[in-house]
Amino acid sequence: MKEDEPRSLLPHMRLDDLLSELQGRLQAVLATRDRVHALLDAVVSVGSDLDLETVLRRIVETATTLVDACYGAMGVIGEENTLVQFVPVGLTEEEITRIEHWPHGLGLLGLLIKDPQILRLADISEHPESYGFPPGHPPMGGFLGVPIKVRDEVFGNLYLTEKRGGEEFDEDDEAVVVALATAAGVAIENARLYEDTRRRETWLKASSEVTTRLLSGAEPEEVLALMARRTREMAEADVVTVLLPGDDGETLRCTVEESADQDTPADAKVIGREIPVSGTLAGRAFLSGEPRMTTDSADDEAGTDVEEDLPVGPVAVVPIGRAGAVRGVLWLGKRHGRMPFSLSEVEMFHAFAGQAAVALELAETRKNAERLGLLEDRDRIAKDLHDVVIQRLFAVAMTLMGAVRLVERPEASSRVQSAIDELDTTIRQIRSTIFALQTPREESAPSLRAQVVDLVEGARGHLGFMPGLSLEGRLDTEVSPAIAEHLLAVLREALSNVVRHAKASRADVTVRNEARLLTLIVTDNGVGVPDSGRRSGLRNLEDRARRLGGSFEVTTAEGGGTRLRWTVPLD
């Protein structure tokens, strides 16, 4: 029996080997099953969101989990075969802060862009195309790069480095990542289609809203603010500003800002800031009438055209209007690290801005038509006043003048003469009104008449009564701005003297342009001008008259009080 014992152990040893092999294969099958399940879960997870930036980050996170990698990244390829976006996973905030800049698409990353093939390496540094890492970047060894295609077009590359435990990426890792990349391409396409559809829907609504608001009489500033807000929503930009040409034609001035940062008031940032037309991205878009964009404002001579306080990366500038008739530009910016603007997006923003420009032109045309109708009405009223009302008043005055000689009683004759004087004053006032009606007013600046009325009405609160006012002749068209400024200063000083010194219960102001002489008369029924006292204010009024070749006098008014007369030639 003892001689047979070694023979009996052989079958047991072979059985143990077979069982161990079977157990190993079962474990491999279970591991493969778990990885397949994990891959299926990953595919479902990647396709469960429609926000593109969220989808990209989820793809990288899922890939690093599937192959047990320490670091992962998604590099989005731009239109000039450069990396326009880099989505890292696995780096801490401190590590990200230490990195001077993200890769630009050189070295191995550039090789994958030029030749989008699967690349698996045991050590990155041993490859001849290795370019090294940016300063501050942590060291990495093992590498697995897989291109992601969307409709046979390379969208970007998925980079995985440093398999945990010091192991190398194997063929199974490669197969899993390739399968994930295929699903990722579908998820990215779905997200892009969803964003395009949503953006176009927003565009249609925004175009309709802008046109409706303009044609319903809204002010252009309000509509430009609405345009900036809707553009920011469509572009998902961090900031959008509207730049309009400055008065000198050499600068663009920020008039509207729409920011995603709701904590900071819009007016506190860039409203009123001016940038030169020459040498800036916004200026080139304004002059050419064509949209401009850059993936990183720091790499473009546009620099931080507008937003000096916001770390802007991708920038797009869209002209408002067609070439040769550009009204301004829309300036869009995103923070560093965000997805740059695509050509299709910029073209859509350009079309939206073009529609808004057409709506602005239609609104201005409508306002011009309304203004023309108003001017025609004013001209008709002026003609009616001149041809009918004044002629009848003049006829009545002539009749009364003829009747004065027939009145025997002095009291009655005096009353008739007073009525004639009142009619004469009324005729002058109507003529002054006719001049005002026939003078088109500039909306940008108040007329001389309006400024005189404002000064007189402003004195009411200090005097306790409303002074009388008479405006005669062509004041708005024949009085130059320089003389008008002197006139307003003299009137302001005269009314101030009445308030401080006159102790009056009545005051009258007359401004007259007659025979190319501009005359200001201010009378009151107060205590009059004392023989002694300071006269520096009156000397100032006299100096103004002499500098303009005119005259100035202060006399006692009929019935007491003061009469100030200031006259200058208009020639």
XYZ file of C-alpha atoms in Angstrom:
571
model
C 0.000 0.000 0.000
C 2.820 2.343 0.860
C 4.345 1.870 -2.562
C 1.048 3.037 -4.219
C 0.650 6.279 -2.178
C 2.752 8.573 -4.455
C 0.761 7.371 -7.433
C -2.497 8.361 -5.778
C -1.282 11.967 -5.239
C -0.784 12.694 -8.948
C -4.459 12.758 -9.887
C -5.132 15.024 -6.931
C -2.418 17.495 -7.982
C -3.688 17.637 -11.551
C -7.227 18.125 -10.299
C -6.061 20.997 -8.078
C -4.337 22.603 -11.025
C -7.440 22.260 -13.146
C -9.604 23.647 -10.375
C -7.233 26.607 -9.883
C -7.242 27.285 -13.617
C -11.017 27.054 -13.687
C -11.291 29.385 -10.719
C -8.978 31.879 -12.403
C -11.031 31.760 -15.573
C -14.230 32.180 -13.584
C -12.760 35.206 -11.878
C -11.709 36.596 -15.244
C -15.224 35.988 -16.564
C -16.709 37.672 -13.491
C -14.304 40.581 -13.859
C -15.198 40.890 -17.527
C -18.880 40.718 -16.637
C -18.424 43.428 -14.024
C -16.503 45.585 -16.473
C -19.175 45.073 -19.162
C -21.854 46.017 -16.655
C -19.793 49.024 -15.619
C -19.384 49.982 -19.279
C -23.134 49.666 -19.881
C -23.833 51.785 -16.805
C -21.279 54.275 -18.024
C -22.899 54.482 -21.472
C -26.285 55.116 -19.852
C -24.775 57.682 -17.489
C -22.949 59.547 -20.264
C -26.097 59.825 -22.383
C -28.364 60.866 -19.538
C -27.566 64.600 -19.715
C -28.023 67.119 -22.501
C -25.750 69.898 -21.249
C -22.595 69.667 -23.369
C -20.101 70.766 -20.734
C -21.648 68.364 -18.204
C -21.505 65.544 -20.752
C -17.808 66.164 -21.446
C -16.855 66.067 -17.770
C -18.961 62.975 -17.179
C -17.221 61.173 -20.067
C -13.801 61.834 -18.550
C -14.893 60.849 -15.039
C -16.435 57.632 -16.345
C -13.360 56.707 -18.391
C -10.996 57.157 -15.442
C -13.250 54.933 -13.318
C -13.503 52.176 -15.931
C -9.730 51.784 -16.418
C -8.741 52.797 -12.873
C -6.691 55.786 -14.033
C -5.496 58.519 -11.683
C -5.908 61.353 -14.204
C -8.056 61.976 -17.230
C -8.839 64.835 -19.582
C -10.895 65.739 -22.623
C -9.263 67.926 -25.234
C -11.744 69.623 -27.590
C -10.255 70.365 -31.015
C -10.908 73.775 -32.534
C -11.270 74.812 -36.118
C -7.528 75.340 -36.598
C -6.537 71.949 -35.140
C -5.696 73.354 -31.733
C -7.088 72.552 -28.318
C -9.787 75.095 -27.584
C -10.993 73.451 -24.383
C -9.369 71.169 -21.846
C -11.519 69.330 -19.269
C -9.293 67.765 -16.565
C -10.296 65.206 -13.935
C -8.252 63.953 -10.975
C -6.330 67.133 -10.207
C -6.893 69.001 -6.954
C -7.559 72.742 -6.865
C -4.030 73.322 -5.597
C -2.527 71.311 -8.453
C -4.633 73.182 -11.004
C -3.523 76.500 -9.526
C 0.158 75.556 -9.850
C -0.171 74.783 -13.590
C 0.809 77.876 -15.575
C -1.366 77.034 -18.604
C -3.291 74.153 -20.085
C -1.799 72.223 -23.022
C -2.128 73.947 -26.393
C -2.035 70.783 -28.495
C 1.688 70.194 -28.920
C 3.721 67.011 -28.519
C 1.716 63.815 -28.044
C -1.526 65.748 -27.870
C -0.694 67.389 -31.174
C 0.136 63.982 -32.662
C -3.319 62.707 -31.736
C -4.851 65.793 -33.327
C -2.897 65.368 -36.573
C -3.274 61.585 -36.630
C -6.416 60.636 -34.665
C -5.453 57.050 -33.794
C -5.466 55.107 -30.543
C -2.180 55.597 -28.677
C -1.139 53.443 -25.684
C 2.224 53.990 -23.973
C 3.971 52.585 -20.917
C 5.872 55.848 -20.410
C 5.019 59.170 -22.033
C 8.565 60.508 -21.864
C 9.947 57.672 -24.032
C 7.879 58.608 -27.082
C 9.808 60.712 -29.659
C 6.900 63.198 -29.962
C 6.828 63.851 -26.221
C 6.909 67.602 -25.584
C 6.865 67.550 -21.795
C 4.361 69.085 -19.415
C 3.540 72.739 -18.654
C 5.324 74.179 -15.598
C 3.577 73.085 -12.423
C 2.010 70.003 -14.023
C 2.316 66.771 -11.930
C 4.510 63.995 -13.455
C 2.723 61.246 -15.387
C 3.885 57.950 -16.898
C 1.408 55.553 -18.500
C -0.778 57.008 -21.245
C -3.869 56.002 -23.205
C -5.278 58.341 -25.835
C -8.460 57.649 -27.805
C -10.108 59.992 -30.368
C -13.812 60.791 -30.046
C -15.668 61.177 -33.317
C -19.001 62.806 -34.004
C -20.411 61.889 -37.418
C -16.978 60.822 -38.705
C -15.543 64.151 -37.578
C -12.993 64.195 -34.761
C -14.526 66.230 -31.939
C -11.647 65.762 -29.509
C -9.451 63.259 -27.733
C -9.800 61.417 -24.463
C -6.549 61.267 -22.485
C -5.962 58.862 -19.557
C -2.748 58.629 -17.528
C -1.267 56.859 -14.513
C -3.105 53.555 -13.987
C -3.416 52.935 -10.259
C -1.025 50.421 -8.705
C 1.727 51.258 -11.180
C 0.326 48.900 -13.828
C 0.245 49.601 -17.550
C -2.875 50.115 -19.601
C -3.671 46.867 -21.433
C -5.736 45.829 -24.416
C -8.841 45.394 -22.301
C -8.509 48.969 -21.054
C -8.123 50.110 -24.645
C -11.212 48.174 -25.778
C -13.321 49.583 -22.929
C -12.268 53.190 -23.626
C -12.866 52.746 -27.390
C -16.377 51.469 -26.671
C -16.979 54.394 -24.298
C -15.651 56.843 -26.911
C -18.186 55.525 -29.430
C -21.032 56.078 -26.961
C -19.540 59.440 -26.017
C -19.675 60.583 -29.649
C -23.410 59.843 -29.722
C -23.949 61.634 -26.396
C -21.990 64.670 -27.578
C -23.964 64.807 -30.825
C -27.240 64.618 -28.925
C -26.142 67.378 -26.576
C -25.059 69.567 -29.494
C -28.316 68.996 -31.379
C -30.300 69.773 -28.242
C -28.335 72.975 -27.645
C -28.753 74.038 -31.281
C -32.496 73.390 -31.147
C -32.915 75.216 -27.856
C -30.750 78.087 -29.050
C -32.722 78.480 -32.274
C -35.980 78.431 -30.363
C -34.629 81.141 -28.076
C -33.431 83.053 -31.144
C -36.896 83.019 -32.743
C -38.553 84.151 -29.522
C -35.945 86.845 -28.959
C -36.255 88.168 -32.532
C -40.017 88.364 -32.191
C -39.774 90.054 -28.796
C -37.242 92.643 -29.950
C -39.253 93.510 -33.067
C -42.508 93.745 -31.106
C -40.978 95.974 -28.445
C -39.469 98.320 -31.016
C -42.576 98.644 -33.139
C -44.716 99.196 -30.049
C -42.758 102.357 -29.239
C -40.090 101.159 -26.786
C -36.944 103.265 -26.530
C -33.856 101.961 -28.400
C -31.832 101.806 -25.141
C -34.428 99.497 -23.625
C -34.400 97.274 -26.706
C -30.588 97.118 -26.778
C -30.651 95.943 -23.166
C -33.185 93.279 -24.124
C -31.003 92.247 -27.077
C -27.966 91.860 -24.809
C -29.944 89.788 -22.306
C -31.353 87.440 -24.926
C -27.966 87.072 -26.640
C -26.344 86.097 -23.337
C -29.055 83.480 -22.802
C -28.575 82.055 -26.289
C -24.779 82.030 -26.049
C -24.658 81.010 -22.372
C -22.006 83.691 -22.115
C -20.744 85.158 -18.867
C -21.006 88.733 -20.090
C -22.482 90.564 -23.082
C -22.066 94.264 -23.759
C -23.378 96.614 -26.436
C -20.800 99.024 -27.858
C -21.973 102.057 -29.823
C -19.750 104.501 -31.759
C -18.519 107.493 -29.788
C -18.926 111.120 -30.813
C -15.399 111.307 -32.212
C -15.822 108.230 -34.416
C -12.534 106.837 -33.092
C -13.907 104.962 -30.089
C -16.671 102.566 -29.143
C -18.564 103.279 -25.927
C -20.198 100.618 -23.750
C -23.845 101.600 -23.232
C -25.369 98.293 -22.075
C -23.989 95.379 -20.099
C -25.658 92.063 -19.307
C -23.703 89.862 -16.903
C -24.286 86.385 -15.537
C -22.921 87.634 -12.206
C -26.093 88.881 -10.573
C -24.270 89.974 -7.401
C -22.510 92.848 -9.144
C -24.645 95.680 -10.565
C -24.243 95.954 -14.315
C -23.558 99.700 -14.202
C -20.676 99.172 -11.758
C -18.482 97.388 -14.302
C -18.101 98.767 -17.795
C -20.960 101.172 -18.538
C -19.403 104.268 -20.076
C -16.049 102.626 -20.775
C -14.563 103.528 -24.160
C -12.231 101.419 -26.271
C -10.432 102.457 -29.457
C -11.718 101.305 -32.815
C -8.194 100.836 -34.115
C -6.366 97.701 -33.027
C -9.203 95.955 -31.207
C -11.345 92.953 -32.010
C -14.502 95.026 -31.560
C -13.119 97.737 -33.842
C -12.363 95.253 -36.605
C -15.885 93.870 -36.430
C -17.327 97.405 -36.445
C -15.319 98.507 -39.480
C -15.715 95.336 -41.524
C -19.319 94.503 -40.660
C -18.270 90.873 -40.161
C -18.255 88.919 -36.869
C -14.949 88.196 -35.170
C -13.994 85.704 -32.494
C -11.017 84.338 -30.604
C -10.594 81.295 -28.410
C -8.496 83.188 -25.885
C -8.558 86.959 -25.560
C -5.078 86.908 -24.000
C -3.622 85.543 -27.251
C -5.307 88.166 -29.412
C -4.393 91.808 -29.759
C -7.955 92.526 -28.696
C -6.831 91.594 -25.218
C -9.456 92.505 -22.680
C -11.292 94.943 -24.916
C -14.075 95.564 -22.444
C -13.963 93.360 -19.373
C -10.764 94.141 -17.523
C -12.142 92.769 -14.255
C -13.489 89.460 -15.589
C -10.990 86.690 -16.565
C -12.368 86.339 -20.071
C -11.153 83.604 -22.403
C -13.265 82.996 -25.525
C -14.621 86.204 -27.079
C -17.001 86.829 -29.985
C -17.876 90.233 -31.437
C -20.931 90.596 -33.671
C -21.743 93.780 -35.645
C -25.249 95.198 -35.329
C -26.213 95.930 -38.910
C -24.822 95.256 -42.342
C -21.433 96.311 -43.694
C -21.381 100.042 -44.351
C -24.263 100.688 -41.964
C -23.080 99.177 -38.683
C -24.809 100.736 -35.689
C -22.592 99.112 -33.068
C -21.371 95.728 -31.917
C -22.364 92.986 -29.512
C -19.383 91.846 -27.426
C -19.695 88.357 -25.891
C -17.261 86.818 -23.450
C -16.862 83.555 -21.524
C -14.614 82.780 -18.614
C -11.324 80.950 -19.101
C -11.705 77.188 -19.558
C -15.191 77.345 -21.031
C -16.170 76.063 -24.466
C -15.331 78.664 -27.151
C -17.908 80.033 -29.533
C -18.384 77.984 -32.699
C -18.788 79.394 -36.192
C -22.414 78.263 -36.333
C -23.150 80.038 -33.052
C -21.505 83.253 -34.153
C -23.376 83.170 -37.468
C -26.643 82.767 -35.576
C -25.799 85.719 -33.278
C -24.924 87.751 -36.371
C -28.283 86.951 -37.944
C -30.067 87.867 -34.702
C -28.196 91.174 -34.464
C -28.998 91.841 -38.137
C -32.713 91.316 -37.514
C -32.524 93.609 -34.501
C -30.790 96.248 -36.645
C -33.587 96.040 -39.226
C -36.146 96.409 -36.437
C -34.255 99.467 -35.152
C -34.323 101.003 -38.628
C -38.050 100.343 -38.933
C -38.667 101.889 -35.527
C -36.602 104.960 -36.432
C -38.438 105.263 -39.748
C -41.750 105.126 -37.914
C -40.607 107.762 -35.423
C -39.340 109.965 -38.247
C -42.707 109.642 -39.961
C -44.474 110.589 -36.733
C -42.086 113.516 -36.256
C -42.696 114.643 -39.829
C -46.442 114.486 -39.261
C -46.043 116.518 -36.085
C -43.963 119.147 -37.904
C -46.548 119.355 -40.662
C -49.264 119.880 -38.063
C -47.223 122.575 -36.373
C -46.586 124.294 -39.684
C -50.303 124.185 -40.511
C -51.205 125.632 -37.108
C -48.582 128.352 -37.525
C -50.021 129.284 -40.921
C -53.547 129.381 -39.532
C -52.421 131.620 -36.681
C -50.601 133.939 -39.073
C -53.145 134.054 -41.866
C -56.345 134.053 -39.808
C -55.958 134.846 -36.126
C -53.334 137.589 -36.336
C -55.088 139.257 -39.266
C -58.366 139.353 -37.387
C -56.729 140.697 -34.245
C -54.889 143.284 -36.307
C -58.188 144.327 -37.940
C -59.833 144.673 -34.537
C -56.895 146.764 -33.294
C -57.120 149.038 -36.348
C -60.859 149.467 -35.801
C -60.316 150.405 -32.173
C -57.552 152.845 -33.117
C -59.966 154.546 -35.459
C -62.622 154.607 -32.741
C -60.357 156.296 -30.165
C -60.795 159.674 -31.856
C -64.570 159.327 -31.632
C -64.608 158.689 -27.895
C -65.113 161.911 -26.007
C -64.761 160.777 -22.432
C -61.114 160.437 -21.349
C -61.828 157.367 -19.214
C -63.365 155.504 -22.130
C -60.575 156.590 -24.474
C -57.984 155.292 -21.991
C -59.719 151.974 -21.781
C -59.878 151.623 -25.554
C -56.179 152.506 -25.794
C -55.398 149.841 -23.156
C -57.354 147.299 -25.196
C -55.318 148.264 -28.275
C -52.085 147.804 -26.319
C -53.238 144.392 -25.098
C -54.109 143.390 -28.656
C -50.667 144.510 -29.813
C -49.028 142.453 -27.065
C -51.186 139.468 -27.969
C -50.190 139.761 -31.619
C -46.493 139.763 -30.631
C -47.014 136.711 -28.432
C -48.774 134.852 -31.227
C -45.968 135.728 -33.613
C -43.496 134.384 -31.079
C -45.552 131.201 -30.874
C -45.531 130.948 -34.672
C -41.728 131.200 -34.676
C -41.581 128.437 -32.061
C -43.918 126.202 -34.056
C -41.893 126.698 -37.219
C -38.583 125.931 -35.497
C -37.725 122.207 -35.344
C -36.477 121.318 -31.890
C -33.460 119.124 -31.357
C -34.293 116.309 -28.989
C -30.717 116.054 -27.767
C -30.611 119.565 -26.222
C -33.355 121.872 -24.878
C -34.132 125.009 -26.862
C -33.381 128.522 -25.607
C -37.098 129.118 -25.065
C -37.356 125.982 -22.956
C -34.351 126.991 -20.856
C -35.764 130.481 -20.263
C -39.093 128.979 -19.215
C -37.303 126.596 -16.840
C -35.407 129.472 -15.195
C -38.549 131.564 -14.747
C -40.565 128.655 -13.401
C -37.695 127.740 -11.099
C -37.842 131.214 -9.514
C -41.497 130.725 -8.533
C -40.654 128.690 -5.426
C -38.293 131.413 -4.122
C -40.502 134.405 -5.025
C -43.802 132.970 -3.850
C -45.462 133.878 -7.141
C -45.091 133.110 -10.832
C -43.299 135.870 -12.794
C -44.841 137.001 -16.061
C -43.035 135.848 -19.189
C -43.009 137.129 -22.756
C -40.917 135.539 -25.533
C -40.863 137.386 -28.866
C -39.123 136.738 -32.159
C -36.888 133.955 -33.457
C -34.990 132.908 -30.366
C -34.155 129.289 -31.084
C -32.733 129.707 -34.590
C -31.063 133.153 -34.653
C -29.444 133.242 -31.205
C -26.087 131.480 -31.170
C -25.222 129.070 -28.320
C -22.553 131.471 -26.995
C -24.938 134.435 -26.763
C -27.673 132.173 -25.392
C -25.318 131.144 -22.585
C -24.729 134.824 -21.697
C -28.455 135.541 -21.823
C -29.280 132.680 -19.458
C -26.544 133.778 -17.051
C -27.877 137.366 -17.007
C -31.455 136.160 -16.492
C -30.342 133.881 -13.676
C -28.538 136.775 -11.934
C -31.467 139.165 -12.455
C -34.010 136.734 -10.984
C -31.656 136.055 -8.074
C -31.505 139.804 -7.337
C -35.288 140.006 -7.357
C -35.478 137.103 -4.925
C -32.820 138.461 -2.528
C -33.304 142.240 -2.617
C -36.496 143.424 -4.326
C -39.190 142.351 -1.819
C -41.534 142.391 -4.798
C -45.021 140.964 -5.281
C -44.836 141.045 -9.071
C -42.119 140.522 -11.670
C -42.118 140.292 -15.448
C -39.540 138.857 -17.852
C -39.354 139.724 -21.550
C -36.952 138.184 -24.047
C -37.154 139.714 -27.502
C -35.345 139.276 -30.804
C -36.172 142.296 -32.913
C -34.152 143.765 -35.780
C -31.248 141.435 -34.936
C -31.096 142.804 -31.384
C -31.541 140.444 -28.471
C -33.105 142.199 -25.494
C -33.804 140.977 -21.973
C -36.027 143.083 -19.726
C -36.736 142.157 -16.107
C -39.063 144.414 -14.099
C -40.444 144.193 -10.579
C -42.545 146.332 -8.231
C -40.167 146.047 -5.303
C -38.127 148.534 -3.307
C -35.899 149.512 -6.206
C -32.124 149.735 -6.454
C -30.533 151.433 -3.427
C -28.117 154.302 -4.022
C -25.455 152.592 -1.955
C -24.479 148.952 -1.597
C -22.611 146.245 -3.450
C -23.044 146.241 -7.237
C -20.642 143.475 -8.224
C -23.462 141.403 -9.725
C -24.694 144.312 -11.847
C -21.156 145.107 -13.004
C -20.845 141.504 -14.132
C -23.997 141.862 -16.239
C -22.667 145.089 -17.721
C -19.341 143.423 -18.569
C -21.145 140.620 -20.388
C -23.053 143.165 -22.485
C -19.919 145.158 -23.355
C -17.966 142.036 -24.382
C -20.723 141.298 -26.877
C -20.948 144.904 -28.111
C -24.238 145.612 -26.330
C -25.591 147.771 -23.540
C -26.938 147.394 -20.021
C -28.966 149.690 -17.814
C -30.893 149.567 -14.555
C -33.622 152.183 -14.025
C -36.629 152.760 -11.817
C -39.760 151.172 -13.217
C -43.004 153.060 -13.654
C -44.930 152.971 -10.406
C -41.802 152.014 -8.443
C -39.506 149.032 -8.463
C -36.647 148.142 -10.807
C -36.331 147.779 -14.565
C -33.284 145.900 -15.900
C -32.560 146.060 -19.644
C -29.782 144.007 -21.268
C -29.309 144.280 -25.053
C -26.735 142.707 -27.410
C -26.527 142.514 -31.211
C -26.863 139.142 -32.943
C -24.664 140.040 -35.931
